[in-house]
Amino acid sequence: AALNIQRSFRGHTGRSYASETRACLESKRRRQQAAIDIQRAWRGYKQKQVYQFTVDQAVQIQSVARGMIVRDQLGRDHAAATDIQSAWRGKSAVNAYKKYYAARTIQAAWRGKFAHIEYMVYLAEILAATLIQSAWRGFVAHTDYILTMSDIVVAQKMARRLLACKKITSMRNKRAALNIQRSFRGHTGRSYARDVRAYLENKRRRQQAAIDIQRTWRGYNQKQVYQFTVDQVVQIQSVA
């Protein structure tokens, strides 16, 4: 039994040592491979940097040499070009000044006329907007007054009916009073719902009518401004 125990312990110890040895060798091999990969990447990066620096220096030297050659050629051509340009610029300046003076005169006349047109259009828009707003506010105030009076009449009617129902309730038994209250509440709810629907529909129609009026007026105003502008342009062109 002691020999078996010793054999088992020695086998376990040997296997553990072998496993640790293999793990250590594998870890050492991986570290060496990682170091080799890092060195390879670093050397490639350094060689690329040296190559790029060499190419950049060669390009700069070539650009300097080509610039010197071009500047020498341009120096000989610049003197002749300067004489030709000075004569041409003098002639062009005289012609440009004549055109500029004529254009300034036409532009001054046109801007004055256009400013007057814009001012008249602005006054027309303000007057039209004031009239539309005044009419719309009067319509809204009148409609609100009618709706308010209608609400007051409905409230008074409901209050009178409620007082009448209370008087009837005091004269009849509980069963009859419950039937009357049920009927009255249903009628009141239906009347109130009908009045609310009518009020919302009337409000929607007023808003839609206001939108239609504003759309029609703006389209008409823009057509008048466009027609007036076209007529003025035609007159100015005929005069010019």
mmCIF file of C-alpha atoms in Angstrom, residues 36-189:
data_model
loop_
_atom_site.group_PDB
_atom_site.id
_atom_site.type_symbol
_atom_site.label_atom_id
_atom_site.label_comp_id
_atom_site.label_asym_id
_atom_site.label_seq_id
_atom_site.Cartn_x
_atom_site.Cartn_y
_atom_site.Cartn_z
ATOM 1 C CA ILE A 36 10.176 39.241 -33.224
ATOM 2 C CA ASP A 37 6.846 40.611 -34.562
ATOM 3 C CA ILE A 38 7.346 43.916 -32.736
ATOM 4 C CA GLN A 39 10.900 44.277 -34.091
ATOM 5 C CA ARG A 40 9.736 43.461 -37.623
ATOM 6 C CA ALA A 41 6.942 46.070 -37.459
ATOM 7 C CA TRP A 42 9.254 48.722 -35.986
ATOM 8 C CA ARG A 43 11.989 48.138 -38.624
ATOM 9 C CA GLY A 44 9.382 48.333 -41.417
ATOM 10 C CA TYR A 45 8.011 51.563 -39.977
ATOM 11 C CA LYS A 46 11.509 53.124 -39.732
ATOM 12 C CA GLN A 47 12.348 52.120 -43.312
ATOM 13 C CA LYS A 48 9.076 53.652 -44.558
ATOM 14 C CA GLN A 49 9.859 56.893 -42.701
ATOM 15 C CA VAL A 50 13.362 57.059 -44.214
ATOM 16 C CA TYR A 51 11.981 56.347 -47.708
ATOM 17 C CA GLN A 52 9.272 58.995 -47.382
ATOM 18 C CA PHE A 53 11.780 61.584 -46.105
ATOM 19 C CA THR A 54 14.094 60.823 -49.059
ATOM 20 C CA VAL A 55 11.238 61.158 -51.551
ATOM 21 C CA ASP A 56 10.107 64.479 -49.978
ATOM 22 C CA GLN A 57 13.642 65.903 -50.161
ATOM 23 C CA ALA A 58 13.981 64.860 -53.820
ATOM 24 C CA VAL A 59 10.636 66.476 -54.668
ATOM 25 C CA GLN A 60 11.623 69.717 -52.908
ATOM 26 C CA ILE A 61 14.965 69.843 -54.775
ATOM 27 C CA GLN A 62 13.198 69.253 -58.090
ATOM 28 C CA SER A 63 10.596 71.937 -57.330
ATOM 29 C CA VAL A 64 13.322 74.489 -56.468
ATOM 30 C CA ALA A 65 15.235 73.743 -59.670
ATOM 31 C CA ARG A 66 12.101 73.920 -61.829
ATOM 32 C CA GLY A 67 11.055 77.160 -60.094
ATOM 33 C CA MET A 68 14.411 78.764 -60.923
ATOM 34 C CA ILE A 69 14.095 77.748 -64.574
ATOM 35 C CA VAL A 70 10.525 79.033 -64.819
ATOM 36 C CA ARG A 71 11.362 82.328 -63.073
ATOM 37 C CA ASP A 72 14.207 82.947 -65.519
ATOM 38 C CA GLN A 73 11.857 82.345 -68.447
ATOM 39 C CA LEU A 74 9.124 84.521 -66.904
ATOM 40 C CA GLY A 75 11.582 87.339 -66.250
ATOM 41 C CA ARG A 76 12.266 87.668 -69.977
ATOM 42 C CA ASP A 77 8.567 87.519 -70.864
ATOM 43 C CA HIS A 78 7.411 89.846 -68.077
ATOM 44 C CA ALA A 79 9.005 93.005 -69.520
ATOM 45 C CA ALA A 80 7.294 92.603 -72.893
ATOM 46 C CA ALA A 81 3.996 91.647 -71.280
ATOM 47 C CA THR A 82 4.144 94.676 -68.962
ATOM 48 C CA ASP A 83 4.367 97.120 -71.889
ATOM 49 C CA ILE A 84 1.480 95.458 -73.703
ATOM 50 C CA GLN A 85 -0.628 95.319 -70.556
ATOM 51 C CA SER A 86 -0.031 98.954 -69.629
ATOM 52 C CA ALA A 87 -1.250 100.143 -73.041
ATOM 53 C CA TRP A 88 -4.226 97.805 -72.977
ATOM 54 C CA ARG A 89 -5.177 98.703 -69.396
ATOM 55 C CA GLY A 90 -5.122 102.401 -70.224
ATOM 56 C CA LYS A 91 -7.516 101.873 -73.113
ATOM 57 C CA SER A 92 -9.690 99.512 -71.075
ATOM 58 C CA ALA A 93 -9.839 101.959 -68.153
ATOM 59 C CA VAL A 94 -11.134 104.749 -70.411
ATOM 60 C CA ASN A 95 -13.796 102.485 -71.921
ATOM 61 C CA ALA A 96 -14.748 101.093 -68.502
ATOM 62 C CA TYR A 97 -15.150 104.592 -67.069
ATOM 63 C CA LYS A 98 -17.485 105.580 -69.904
ATOM 64 C CA LYS A 99 -19.594 102.449 -69.376
ATOM 65 C CA TYR A 100 -19.558 102.977 -65.594
ATOM 66 C CA TYR A 101 -20.778 106.559 -65.892
ATOM 67 C CA ALA A 102 -23.623 105.522 -68.212
ATOM 68 C CA ALA A 103 -24.576 102.622 -65.962
ATOM 69 C CA ARG A 104 -24.570 104.857 -62.858
ATOM 70 C CA THR A 105 -26.952 107.287 -64.561
ATOM 71 C CA ILE A 106 -29.362 104.499 -65.591
ATOM 72 C CA GLN A 107 -29.168 102.819 -62.186
ATOM 73 C CA ALA A 108 -29.856 106.076 -60.348
ATOM 74 C CA ALA A 109 -33.005 106.673 -62.382
ATOM 75 C CA TRP A 110 -34.181 103.095 -61.999
ATOM 76 C CA ARG A 111 -33.530 102.937 -58.249
ATOM 77 C CA GLY A 112 -35.485 106.138 -57.667
ATOM 78 C CA LYS A 113 -38.428 104.808 -59.649
ATOM 79 C CA PHE A 114 -38.280 101.393 -57.986
ATOM 80 C CA ALA A 115 -38.102 102.950 -54.509
ATOM 81 C CA HIS A 116 -41.225 104.962 -55.287
ATOM 82 C CA ILE A 117 -42.986 101.786 -56.482
ATOM 83 C CA GLU A 118 -42.009 99.892 -53.336
ATOM 84 C CA TYR A 119 -43.233 102.742 -51.133
ATOM 85 C CA MET A 120 -46.614 102.838 -52.891
ATOM 86 C CA VAL A 121 -46.951 99.053 -52.617
ATOM 87 C CA TYR A 122 -46.042 99.226 -48.932
ATOM 88 C CA LEU A 123 -48.743 101.842 -48.298
ATOM 89 C CA ALA A 124 -51.300 99.728 -50.194
ATOM 90 C CA GLU A 125 -50.403 96.626 -48.178
ATOM 91 C CA ILE A 126 -50.691 98.487 -44.878
ATOM 92 C CA LEU A 127 -54.089 99.930 -45.835
ATOM 93 C CA ALA A 128 -55.384 96.561 -47.041
ATOM 94 C CA ALA A 129 -54.114 94.747 -43.951
ATOM 95 C CA THR A 130 -55.734 97.364 -41.691
ATOM 96 C CA LEU A 131 -59.085 97.018 -43.459
ATOM 97 C CA ILE A 132 -58.971 93.209 -43.329
ATOM 98 C CA GLN A 133 -57.998 93.180 -39.653
ATOM 99 C CA SER A 134 -60.718 95.685 -38.773
ATOM 100 C CA ALA A 135 -63.398 93.686 -40.585
ATOM 101 C CA TRP A 136 -62.187 90.418 -39.111
ATOM 102 C CA ARG A 137 -62.049 91.747 -35.542
ATOM 103 C CA GLY A 138 -65.554 93.176 -35.870
ATOM 104 C CA PHE A 139 -66.822 89.852 -37.191
ATOM 105 C CA VAL A 140 -65.115 87.913 -34.370
ATOM 106 C CA ALA A 141 -66.416 90.298 -31.698
ATOM 107 C CA HIS A 142 -69.970 90.120 -33.070
ATOM 108 C CA THR A 143 -69.831 86.322 -33.307
ATOM 109 C CA ASP A 144 -68.417 85.999 -29.776
ATOM 110 C CA TYR A 145 -71.188 88.268 -28.489
ATOM 111 C CA ILE A 146 -73.883 86.160 -30.184
ATOM 112 C CA LEU A 147 -72.346 82.933 -28.864
ATOM 113 C CA THR A 148 -72.035 84.383 -25.351
ATOM 114 C CA MET A 149 -75.678 85.484 -25.360
ATOM 115 C CA SER A 150 -76.687 82.048 -26.632
ATOM 116 C CA ASP A 151 -74.693 80.404 -23.832
ATOM 117 C CA ILE A 152 -76.373 82.700 -21.273
ATOM 118 C CA VAL A 153 -79.835 81.853 -22.626
ATOM 119 C CA VAL A 154 -79.019 78.135 -22.541
ATOM 120 C CA ALA A 155 -77.710 78.452 -18.976
ATOM 121 C CA GLN A 156 -80.845 80.319 -17.874
ATOM 122 C CA LYS A 157 -83.024 77.722 -19.570
ATOM 123 C CA MET A 158 -81.150 74.942 -17.834
ATOM 124 C CA ALA A 159 -81.407 76.719 -14.479
ATOM 125 C CA ARG A 160 -85.151 77.237 -14.874
ATOM 126 C CA ARG A 161 -85.602 73.649 -15.857
ATOM 127 C CA LEU A 162 -83.564 72.573 -12.859
ATOM 128 C CA LEU A 163 -85.735 74.657 -10.520
ATOM 129 C CA ALA A 164 -88.865 73.204 -12.109
ATOM 130 C CA CYS A 165 -87.494 69.700 -11.717
ATOM 131 C CA LYS A 166 -86.703 70.352 -8.070
ATOM 132 C CA LYS A 167 -90.260 71.611 -7.525
ATOM 133 C CA ILE A 168 -91.685 68.531 -9.239
ATOM 134 C CA THR A 169 -89.339 66.293 -7.262
ATOM 135 C CA SER A 170 -90.738 67.632 -4.001
ATOM 136 C CA MET A 171 -94.277 66.802 -5.184
ATOM 137 C CA ARG A 172 -93.695 63.294 -6.517
ATOM 138 C CA ASN A 173 -92.275 60.123 -5.091
ATOM 139 C CA LYS A 174 -88.719 58.940 -5.416
ATOM 140 C CA ARG A 175 -89.330 56.705 -8.431
ATOM 141 C CA ALA A 176 -90.976 59.433 -10.497
ATOM 142 C CA ALA A 177 -88.276 61.932 -9.466
ATOM 143 C CA LEU A 178 -85.531 59.565 -10.626
ATOM 144 C CA ASN A 179 -87.227 59.115 -14.018
ATOM 145 C CA ILE A 180 -87.628 62.876 -14.458
ATOM 146 C CA GLN A 181 -83.996 63.554 -13.493
ATOM 147 C CA ARG A 182 -82.752 60.875 -15.877
ATOM 148 C CA SER A 183 -84.754 62.343 -18.755
ATOM 149 C CA PHE A 184 -83.679 65.900 -17.927
ATOM 150 C CA ARG A 185 -80.002 65.014 -17.671
ATOM 151 C CA GLY A 186 -80.113 63.167 -20.979
ATOM 152 C CA HIS A 187 -81.835 66.098 -22.664
ATOM 153 C CA THR A 188 -79.422 68.584 -21.086
ATOM 154 C CA GLY A 189 -76.398 66.546 -22.133
#
